[in-house]
Amino acid sequence: MKVKIFHENIFTLQQGKKRFLATRNLTPGLEVYGERLVQVDEAEYRIWEPKRSKLAAMLLKKLPSPFTTTSKVLYLGSATGTTVSHVSDIVQQGVVYAVEFSPRTMRDMLPVCEERANIIPLLADASKPQSYANVVEPVDVIFQDVAQPNQASIALSNVQHFLKPGGYLLMSIKARSVDSTAKPDTVFKQQLKTLLEQDNSKLELVKKQKLAPFHIDHLGVVVKKTE
Ligand SMILES: C[S@@+](CC[C@H](N)C(=O)[O-])C[C@H]1O[C@@H](n2cnc3c(N)ncnc32)[C@H](O)[C@@H]1O
């Protein structure tokens, strides 16, 4: 397979006419959720499926990646660690604070955290950022995938607590989780309004993009904290 750099520490692997998104495995020989491992020269890559990860879909839909090797990341809605593990590959020397409020789901993520020293699991409710403020330091990136009715407010309160000036918030808005009866475009507009039109939010929209065909009725959003 032919490897190309897609963004910092994010790659595409080309096999004939097929192109796969991938990250370089921080724990060679170990897969996390049954993903394909591919050896090319000295490195091992983990195939990153956009249908299994909103973040992978956002990158393939040309939303910018703010992640670097040393980024500190607050990840809200980590579930069992599918996407968190790829972020862990990307920010090799940084840290991922992974927040999940379901104890059962968190239990399934713990083996991933045991193998990867840069993930700090936090069993907590992302709508109560003060409950983990004693652990989480100021971060460069917040990624949110919580599928909740008040997604924008949850994102905002975490931005206010933890995002550094110049940092980025990436979020996936699932229209049906916010309001299953309203039109997705109406929901997206209302969530963006909550996010961007607060007097003191200091957030500016960098780019938004629908995530179809990978995820239907989802909007990927990247915003920057200006100061
Ligand atoms: C769509 S799944 C996340 C999938 C994950 N981001 C991935 O790509 O691997 C949403 C997760 O957010 C969690 N969640 C929902 N509301 C939350 C909250 N207020 N605080 C923390 N976790 C929450 C759910 O339990 C669920 O595991």
PDB file of C-alpha atoms and ligand atoms in Angstrom:
ATOM      1  CA  MET A   1       0.000   0.000   0.000  1.00  0.00           C
ATOM      2  CA  LYS A   2       1.092   3.556  -0.693  1.00  0.00           C
ATOM      3  CA  VAL A   3       1.108   5.883   2.338  1.00  0.00           C
ATOM      4  CA  LYS A   4       0.391   9.611   2.039  1.00  0.00           C
ATOM      5  CA  ILE A   5       0.242  12.264   4.765  1.00  0.00           C
ATOM      6  CA  PHE A   6      -3.316  13.620   5.040  1.00  0.00           C
ATOM      7  CA  HIS A   7      -2.869  15.894   8.093  1.00  0.00           C
ATOM      8  CA  GLU A   8      -0.260  15.837  10.870  1.00  0.00           C
ATOM      9  CA  ASN A   9      -0.085  12.160  12.039  1.00  0.00           C
ATOM     10  CA  ILE A  10      -3.097  11.220   9.891  1.00  0.00           C
ATOM     11  CA  PHE A  11      -2.524   9.219   6.709  1.00  0.00           C
ATOM     12  CA  THR A  12      -4.219   7.751   3.683  1.00  0.00           C
ATOM     13  CA  LEU A  13      -3.314   4.307   2.437  1.00  0.00           C
ATOM     14  CA  GLN A  14      -3.878   3.668  -1.240  1.00  0.00           C
ATOM     15  CA  GLN A  15      -4.524   0.138  -2.495  1.00  0.00           C
ATOM     16  CA  GLY A  16      -5.358   0.158  -6.199  1.00  0.00           C
ATOM     17  CA  LYS A  17      -8.344   2.457  -6.545  1.00  0.00           C
ATOM     18  CA  LYS A  18      -9.261   2.168  -2.867  1.00  0.00           C
ATOM     19  CA  ARG A  19      -8.150   4.821  -0.387  1.00  0.00           C
ATOM     20  CA  PHE A  20      -8.304   4.330   3.392  1.00  0.00           C
ATOM     21  CA  LEU A  21      -7.913   6.835   6.213  1.00  0.00           C
ATOM     22  CA  ALA A  22      -5.482   5.597   8.873  1.00  0.00           C
ATOM     23  CA  THR A  23      -3.424   6.495  11.911  1.00  0.00           C
ATOM     24  CA  ARG A  24      -0.049   5.057  12.891  1.00  0.00           C
ATOM     25  CA  ASN A  25      -0.499   2.527  15.676  1.00  0.00           C
ATOM     26  CA  LEU A  26       0.875   3.761  19.016  1.00  0.00           C
ATOM     27  CA  THR A  27       0.680   0.159  20.297  1.00  0.00           C
ATOM     28  CA  PRO A  28       1.944  -2.000  17.400  1.00  0.00           C
ATOM     29  CA  GLY A  29       0.381  -5.456  17.225  1.00  0.00           C
ATOM     30  CA  LEU A  30      -2.690  -4.401  19.210  1.00  0.00           C
ATOM     31  CA  GLU A  31      -6.026  -3.529  17.637  1.00  0.00           C
ATOM     32  CA  VAL A  32      -8.738  -1.774  19.653  1.00  0.00           C
ATOM     33  CA  TYR A  33     -12.123  -2.577  18.110  1.00  0.00           C
ATOM     34  CA  GLY A  34     -11.413  -5.107  15.352  1.00  0.00           C
ATOM     35  CA  GLU A  35     -10.017  -2.515  12.935  1.00  0.00           C
ATOM     36  CA  ARG A  36      -7.588  -3.656  10.218  1.00  0.00           C
ATOM     37  CA  LEU A  37      -3.871  -3.322  10.949  1.00  0.00           C
ATOM     38  CA  VAL A  38      -1.604  -2.733   7.963  1.00  0.00           C
ATOM     39  CA  GLN A  39       2.203  -2.928   7.983  1.00  0.00           C
ATOM     40  CA  VAL A  40       3.992  -0.616   5.534  1.00  0.00           C
ATOM     41  CA  ASP A  41       7.802  -0.559   5.736  1.00  0.00           C
ATOM     42  CA  GLU A  42       8.680  -0.030   9.418  1.00  0.00           C
ATOM     43  CA  ALA A  43       5.303   1.314  10.531  1.00  0.00           C
ATOM     44  CA  GLU A  44       1.969  -0.225  11.440  1.00  0.00           C
ATOM     45  CA  TYR A  45      -1.221   1.647  10.548  1.00  0.00           C
ATOM     46  CA  ARG A  46      -4.788   1.267  11.847  1.00  0.00           C
ATOM     47  CA  ILE A  47      -7.526   1.705   9.244  1.00  0.00           C
ATOM     48  CA  TRP A  48      -9.991   4.394  10.413  1.00  0.00           C
ATOM     49  CA  GLU A  49     -13.490   3.830   9.028  1.00  0.00           C
ATOM     50  CA  PRO A  50     -15.614   7.001   8.555  1.00  0.00           C
ATOM     51  CA  LYS A  51     -18.811   5.016   9.117  1.00  0.00           C
ATOM     52  CA  ARG A  52     -17.583   4.068  12.587  1.00  0.00           C
ATOM     53  CA  SER A  53     -16.257   7.482  13.581  1.00  0.00           C
ATOM     54  CA  LYS A  54     -17.754  10.983  13.238  1.00  0.00           C
ATOM     55  CA  LEU A  55     -14.250  12.453  13.445  1.00  0.00           C
ATOM     56  CA  ALA A  56     -12.980  10.302  10.556  1.00  0.00           C
ATOM     57  CA  ALA A  57     -16.047  11.342   8.536  1.00  0.00           C
ATOM     58  CA  MET A  58     -15.388  15.016   9.350  1.00  0.00           C
ATOM     59  CA  LEU A  59     -11.798  14.762   8.092  1.00  0.00           C
ATOM     60  CA  LEU A  60     -12.828  12.971   4.886  1.00  0.00           C
ATOM     61  CA  LYS A  61     -15.482  15.648   4.355  1.00  0.00           C
ATOM     62  CA  LYS A  62     -12.618  18.182   4.359  1.00  0.00           C
ATOM     63  CA  LEU A  63     -13.088  19.762   7.766  1.00  0.00           C
ATOM     64  CA  PRO A  64      -9.670  20.907   9.031  1.00  0.00           C
ATOM     65  CA  SER A  65      -7.710  18.929  11.636  1.00  0.00           C
ATOM     66  CA  PRO A  66      -6.297  21.031  14.491  1.00  0.00           C
ATOM     67  CA  PHE A  67      -4.478  18.063  16.104  1.00  0.00           C
ATOM     68  CA  THR A  68      -0.672  17.983  16.492  1.00  0.00           C
ATOM     69  CA  THR A  69       1.729  15.477  18.067  1.00  0.00           C
ATOM     70  CA  THR A  70       1.604  17.341  21.388  1.00  0.00           C
ATOM     71  CA  SER A  71      -2.072  18.459  21.499  1.00  0.00           C
ATOM     72  CA  LYS A  72      -3.975  18.287  24.749  1.00  0.00           C
ATOM     73  CA  VAL A  73      -7.485  17.120  23.914  1.00  0.00           C
ATOM     74  CA  LEU A  74     -10.737  16.971  25.863  1.00  0.00           C
ATOM     75  CA  TYR A  75     -12.946  14.294  24.285  1.00  0.00           C
ATOM     76  CA  LEU A  76     -16.612  14.385  25.330  1.00  0.00           C
ATOM     77  CA  GLY A  77     -18.598  11.178  24.730  1.00  0.00           C
ATOM     78  CA  SER A  78     -15.781   8.673  24.386  1.00  0.00           C
ATOM     79  CA  ALA A  79     -18.016   5.558  24.392  1.00  0.00           C
ATOM     80  CA  THR A  80     -15.774   2.444  24.274  1.00  0.00           C
ATOM     81  CA  GLY A  81     -12.823   4.311  22.801  1.00  0.00           C
ATOM     82  CA  THR A  82     -13.089   3.683  19.045  1.00  0.00           C
ATOM     83  CA  THR A  83     -12.326   7.256  17.972  1.00  0.00           C
ATOM     84  CA  VAL A  84     -10.448   8.112  21.174  1.00  0.00           C
ATOM     85  CA  SER A  85      -7.874   5.454  20.230  1.00  0.00           C
ATOM     86  CA  HIS A  86      -7.213   7.149  16.877  1.00  0.00           C
ATOM     87  CA  VAL A  87      -6.891  10.544  18.584  1.00  0.00           C
ATOM     88  CA  SER A  88      -4.417   8.863  20.946  1.00  0.00           C
ATOM     89  CA  ASP A  89      -2.407   7.720  17.882  1.00  0.00           C
ATOM     90  CA  ILE A  90      -2.439  11.280  16.491  1.00  0.00           C
ATOM     91  CA  VAL A  91      -1.457  13.206  19.644  1.00  0.00           C
ATOM     92  CA  GLN A  92       1.293  10.727  20.544  1.00  0.00           C
ATOM     93  CA  GLN A  93       3.069  13.000  23.035  1.00  0.00           C
ATOM     94  CA  GLY A  94      -0.044  14.882  24.109  1.00  0.00           C
ATOM     95  CA  VAL A  95      -2.974  13.765  26.229  1.00  0.00           C
ATOM     96  CA  VAL A  96      -6.622  12.814  25.683  1.00  0.00           C
ATOM     97  CA  TYR A  97      -9.026  13.401  28.573  1.00  0.00           C
ATOM     98  CA  ALA A  98     -11.838  10.992  27.659  1.00  0.00           C
ATOM     99  CA  VAL A  99     -15.196  11.785  29.314  1.00  0.00           C
ATOM    100  CA  GLU A 100     -17.991   9.215  29.340  1.00  0.00           C
ATOM    101  CA  PHE A 101     -20.955   9.078  31.742  1.00  0.00           C
ATOM    102  CA  SER A 102     -22.068   5.455  31.252  1.00  0.00           C
ATOM    103  CA  PRO A 103     -20.196   3.231  33.760  1.00  0.00           C
ATOM    104  CA  ARG A 104     -20.774   0.137  31.639  1.00  0.00           C
ATOM    105  CA  THR A 105     -19.409   1.785  28.497  1.00  0.00           C
ATOM    106  CA  MET A 106     -16.495   3.257  30.411  1.00  0.00           C
ATOM    107  CA  ARG A 107     -15.657  -0.189  31.772  1.00  0.00           C
ATOM    108  CA  ASP A 108     -15.245  -1.417  28.179  1.00  0.00           C
ATOM    109  CA  MET A 109     -12.890   1.484  27.401  1.00  0.00           C
ATOM    110  CA  LEU A 110     -10.548   0.863  30.344  1.00  0.00           C
ATOM    111  CA  PRO A 111      -8.443  -1.857  28.628  1.00  0.00           C
ATOM    112  CA  VAL A 112      -7.751   0.671  25.839  1.00  0.00           C
ATOM    113  CA  CYS A 113      -6.532   3.215  28.427  1.00  0.00           C
ATOM    114  CA  GLU A 114      -4.318   0.591  30.090  1.00  0.00           C
ATOM    115  CA  GLU A 115      -2.432   0.079  26.809  1.00  0.00           C
ATOM    116  CA  ARG A 116      -2.234   3.778  25.933  1.00  0.00           C
ATOM    117  CA  ALA A 117      -0.555   6.048  28.463  1.00  0.00           C
ATOM    118  CA  ASN A 118      -1.825   9.252  26.836  1.00  0.00           C
ATOM    119  CA  ILE A 119      -5.547   8.572  27.528  1.00  0.00           C
ATOM    120  CA  ILE A 120      -7.003   9.655  30.871  1.00  0.00           C
ATOM    121  CA  PRO A 121     -10.499   8.155  31.343  1.00  0.00           C
ATOM    122  CA  LEU A 122     -13.020  10.249  33.276  1.00  0.00           C
ATOM    123  CA  LEU A 123     -16.334   8.761  34.354  1.00  0.00           C
ATOM    124  CA  ALA A 124     -18.305  12.013  34.407  1.00  0.00           C
ATOM    125  CA  ASP A 125     -21.223  13.935  32.945  1.00  0.00           C
ATOM    126  CA  ALA A 126     -20.007  16.317  30.227  1.00  0.00           C
ATOM    127  CA  SER A 127     -22.804  18.737  31.140  1.00  0.00           C
ATOM    128  CA  LYS A 128     -21.112  19.239  34.546  1.00  0.00           C
ATOM    129  CA  PRO A 129     -17.572  20.328  33.616  1.00  0.00           C
ATOM    130  CA  GLN A 130     -16.949  21.606  37.125  1.00  0.00           C
ATOM    131  CA  SER A 131     -17.049  17.951  38.277  1.00  0.00           C
ATOM    132  CA  TYR A 132     -13.761  17.229  36.415  1.00  0.00           C
ATOM    133  CA  ALA A 133     -12.210  20.700  36.556  1.00  0.00           C
ATOM    134  CA  ASN A 134      -9.750  19.516  39.202  1.00  0.00           C
ATOM    135  CA  VAL A 135      -8.285  16.963  36.742  1.00  0.00           C
ATOM    136  CA  VAL A 136      -8.465  18.522  33.278  1.00  0.00           C
ATOM    137  CA  GLU A 137      -5.917  21.201  32.336  1.00  0.00           C
ATOM    138  CA  PRO A 138      -6.466  23.869  29.643  1.00  0.00           C
ATOM    139  CA  VAL A 139      -6.667  22.079  26.282  1.00  0.00           C
ATOM    140  CA  ASP A 140      -5.888  22.852  22.626  1.00  0.00           C
ATOM    141  CA  VAL A 141      -8.837  20.917  21.213  1.00  0.00           C
ATOM    142  CA  ILE A 142     -12.268  19.848  22.447  1.00  0.00           C
ATOM    143  CA  PHE A 143     -14.012  17.120  20.450  1.00  0.00           C
ATOM    144  CA  GLN A 144     -17.653  16.420  21.262  1.00  0.00           C
ATOM    145  CA  ASP A 145     -19.832  13.499  20.136  1.00  0.00           C
ATOM    146  CA  VAL A 146     -22.453  13.118  22.869  1.00  0.00           C
ATOM    147  CA  ALA A 147     -25.707  12.917  20.853  1.00  0.00           C
ATOM    148  CA  GLN A 148     -27.746  14.890  23.411  1.00  0.00           C
ATOM    149  CA  PRO A 149     -30.600  17.434  23.060  1.00  0.00           C
ATOM    150  CA  ASN A 150     -28.436  20.204  24.582  1.00  0.00           C
ATOM    151  CA  GLN A 151     -25.264  19.469  22.627  1.00  0.00           C
ATOM    152  CA  ALA A 152     -24.390  23.109  21.965  1.00  0.00           C
ATOM    153  CA  SER A 153     -24.779  24.137  25.622  1.00  0.00           C
ATOM    154  CA  ILE A 154     -22.640  21.194  26.773  1.00  0.00           C
ATOM    155  CA  ALA A 155     -19.952  22.181  24.267  1.00  0.00           C
ATOM    156  CA  LEU A 156     -20.106  25.834  25.336  1.00  0.00           C
ATOM    157  CA  SER A 157     -19.708  25.157  29.028  1.00  0.00           C
ATOM    158  CA  ASN A 158     -16.663  22.962  28.352  1.00  0.00           C
ATOM    159  CA  VAL A 159     -15.183  25.601  26.047  1.00  0.00           C
ATOM    160  CA  GLN A 160     -15.592  28.188  28.791  1.00  0.00           C
ATOM    161  CA  HIS A 161     -13.920  25.933  31.366  1.00  0.00           C
ATOM    162  CA  PHE A 162     -11.099  24.347  29.384  1.00  0.00           C
ATOM    163  CA  LEU A 163     -10.393  25.620  25.848  1.00  0.00           C
ATOM    164  CA  LYS A 164      -7.241  27.718  25.469  1.00  0.00           C
ATOM    165  CA  PRO A 165      -7.473  30.978  23.480  1.00  0.00           C
ATOM    166  CA  GLY A 166      -6.696  30.045  19.866  1.00  0.00           C
ATOM    167  CA  GLY A 167      -7.949  26.495  20.508  1.00  0.00           C
ATOM    168  CA  TYR A 168     -10.543  24.600  18.499  1.00  0.00           C
ATOM    169  CA  LEU A 169     -13.871  22.941  19.235  1.00  0.00           C
ATOM    170  CA  LEU A 170     -14.924  20.139  16.878  1.00  0.00           C
ATOM    171  CA  MET A 171     -18.364  18.689  17.260  1.00  0.00           C
ATOM    172  CA  SER A 172     -20.758  16.367  15.544  1.00  0.00           C
ATOM    173  CA  ILE A 173     -24.393  17.486  15.846  1.00  0.00           C
ATOM    174  CA  LYS A 174     -26.903  14.668  15.458  1.00  0.00           C
ATOM    175  CA  ALA A 175     -30.194  16.290  14.449  1.00  0.00           C
ATOM    176  CA  ARG A 176     -32.441  13.487  15.696  1.00  0.00           C
ATOM    177  CA  SER A 177     -30.877  13.515  19.161  1.00  0.00           C
ATOM    178  CA  VAL A 178     -31.667  17.209  19.524  1.00  0.00           C
ATOM    179  CA  ASP A 179     -35.203  17.131  18.095  1.00  0.00           C
ATOM    180  CA  SER A 180     -36.561  14.082  16.281  1.00  0.00           C
ATOM    181  CA  THR A 181     -39.512  16.017  14.795  1.00  0.00           C
ATOM    182  CA  ALA A 182     -37.801  19.162  13.448  1.00  0.00           C
ATOM    183  CA  LYS A 183     -36.048  19.389  10.080  1.00  0.00           C
ATOM    184  CA  PRO A 184     -32.305  18.674  10.455  1.00  0.00           C
ATOM    185  CA  ASP A 185     -31.390  22.050   8.921  1.00  0.00           C
ATOM    186  CA  THR A 186     -33.567  23.840  11.500  1.00  0.00           C
ATOM    187  CA  VAL A 187     -31.874  21.932  14.316  1.00  0.00           C
ATOM    188  CA  PHE A 188     -28.381  22.683  12.959  1.00  0.00           C
ATOM    189  CA  LYS A 189     -29.198  26.395  12.689  1.00  0.00           C
ATOM    190  CA  GLN A 190     -30.543  26.553  16.218  1.00  0.00           C
ATOM    191  CA  GLN A 191     -27.555  24.663  17.699  1.00  0.00           C
ATOM    192  CA  LEU A 192     -25.087  26.907  15.854  1.00  0.00           C
ATOM    193  CA  LYS A 193     -26.955  29.958  17.107  1.00  0.00           C
ATOM    194  CA  THR A 194     -26.618  28.722  20.701  1.00  0.00           C
ATOM    195  CA  LEU A 195     -22.941  28.081  20.125  1.00  0.00           C
ATOM    196  CA  LEU A 196     -21.937  31.244  18.304  1.00  0.00           C
ATOM    197  CA  GLU A 197     -24.309  33.989  19.347  1.00  0.00           C
ATOM    198  CA  GLN A 198     -23.588  34.126  23.068  1.00  0.00           C
ATOM    199  CA  ASP A 199     -22.243  37.511  24.127  1.00  0.00           C
ATOM    200  CA  ASN A 200     -19.134  36.039  25.681  1.00  0.00           C
ATOM    201  CA  SER A 201     -18.566  32.848  23.673  1.00  0.00           C
ATOM    202  CA  LYS A 202     -15.655  34.293  21.631  1.00  0.00           C
ATOM    203  CA  LEU A 203     -16.131  31.521  19.114  1.00  0.00           C
ATOM    204  CA  GLU A 204     -15.949  31.900  15.359  1.00  0.00           C
ATOM    205  CA  LEU A 205     -17.108  29.337  12.846  1.00  0.00           C
ATOM    206  CA  VAL A 206     -14.239  27.908  10.798  1.00  0.00           C
ATOM    207  CA  LYS A 207     -16.218  25.380   8.740  1.00  0.00           C
ATOM    208  CA  LYS A 208     -19.335  23.210   8.853  1.00  0.00           C
ATOM    209  CA  GLN A 209     -20.151  20.235   6.700  1.00  0.00           C
ATOM    210  CA  LYS A 210     -22.848  17.560   6.632  1.00  0.00           C
ATOM    211  CA  LEU A 211     -21.445  14.090   7.277  1.00  0.00           C
ATOM    212  CA  ALA A 212     -23.576  12.153   4.745  1.00  0.00           C
ATOM    213  CA  PRO A 213     -23.129   9.588   3.282  1.00  0.00           C
ATOM    214  CA  PHE A 214     -21.154   8.342   6.296  1.00  0.00           C
ATOM    215  CA  HIS A 215     -23.633   9.605   8.931  1.00  0.00           C
ATOM    216  CA  ILE A 216     -27.087  10.789   7.887  1.00  0.00           C
ATOM    217  CA  ASP A 217     -28.517  13.991   9.436  1.00  0.00           C
ATOM    218  CA  HIS A 218     -25.275  14.836  11.220  1.00  0.00           C
ATOM    219  CA  LEU A 219     -23.430  18.145  10.915  1.00  0.00           C
ATOM    220  CA  GLY A 220     -19.698  18.382  11.570  1.00  0.00           C
ATOM    221  CA  VAL A 221     -18.613  21.741  12.951  1.00  0.00           C
ATOM    222  CA  VAL A 222     -15.199  23.307  13.594  1.00  0.00           C
ATOM    223  CA  VAL A 223     -15.034  26.544  15.581  1.00  0.00           C
ATOM    224  CA  LYS A 224     -12.105  28.561  16.922  1.00  0.00           C
ATOM    225  CA  LYS A 225     -11.867  30.360  20.253  1.00  0.00           C
ATOM    226  CA  THR A 226     -10.609  33.745  19.226  1.00  0.00           C
ATOM    227  CA  GLU A 227      -9.294  35.018  22.588  1.00  0.00           C
TER     228      GLU A 227
HETATM  229  C1  LIG B   1     -22.296   8.538  19.675  1.00  0.00           C
HETATM  230  S1  LIG B   1     -21.565   7.842  21.083  1.00  0.00           S
HETATM  231  C2  LIG B   1     -19.858   8.321  20.936  1.00  0.00           C
HETATM  232  C3  LIG B   1     -19.057   7.500  19.978  1.00  0.00           C
HETATM  233  C4  LIG B   1     -17.578   7.837  20.095  1.00  0.00           C
HETATM  234  N1  LIG B   1     -17.372   9.259  20.001  1.00  0.00           N
HETATM  235  C5  LIG B   1     -16.734   7.162  19.032  1.00  0.00           C
HETATM  236  O1  LIG B   1     -16.662   7.666  17.906  1.00  0.00           O
HETATM  237  O2  LIG B   1     -16.117   6.140  19.315  1.00  0.00           O
HETATM  238  C6  LIG B   1     -22.081   8.969  22.340  1.00  0.00           C
HETATM  239  C7  LIG B   1     -21.507   8.637  23.719  1.00  0.00           C
HETATM  240  O3  LIG B   1     -21.682   9.795  24.527  1.00  0.00           O
HETATM  241  C8  LIG B   1     -22.025   9.383  25.822  1.00  0.00           C
HETATM  242  N2  LIG B   1     -22.694  10.534  26.458  1.00  0.00           N
HETATM  243  C9  LIG B   1     -23.909  11.070  26.167  1.00  0.00           C
HETATM  244  N3  LIG B   1     -24.174  12.118  26.953  1.00  0.00           N
HETATM  245  C10 LIG B   1     -23.092  12.278  27.758  1.00  0.00           C
HETATM  246  C11 LIG B   1     -22.773  13.190  28.783  1.00  0.00           C
HETATM  247  N4  LIG B   1     -23.612  14.182  29.139  1.00  0.00           N
HETATM  248  N5  LIG B   1     -21.590  13.058  29.415  1.00  0.00           N
HETATM  249  C12 LIG B   1     -20.716  12.067  29.062  1.00  0.00           C
HETATM  250  N6  LIG B   1     -20.970  11.157  28.105  1.00  0.00           N
HETATM  251  C13 LIG B   1     -22.148  11.270  27.453  1.00  0.00           C
HETATM  252  C14 LIG B   1     -22.942   8.173  25.601  1.00  0.00           C
HETATM  253  O4  LIG B   1     -23.004   7.349  26.761  1.00  0.00           O
HETATM  254  C15 LIG B   1     -22.242   7.499  24.421  1.00  0.00           C
HETATM  255  O5  LIG B   1     -21.301   6.535  24.864  1.00  0.00           O
END
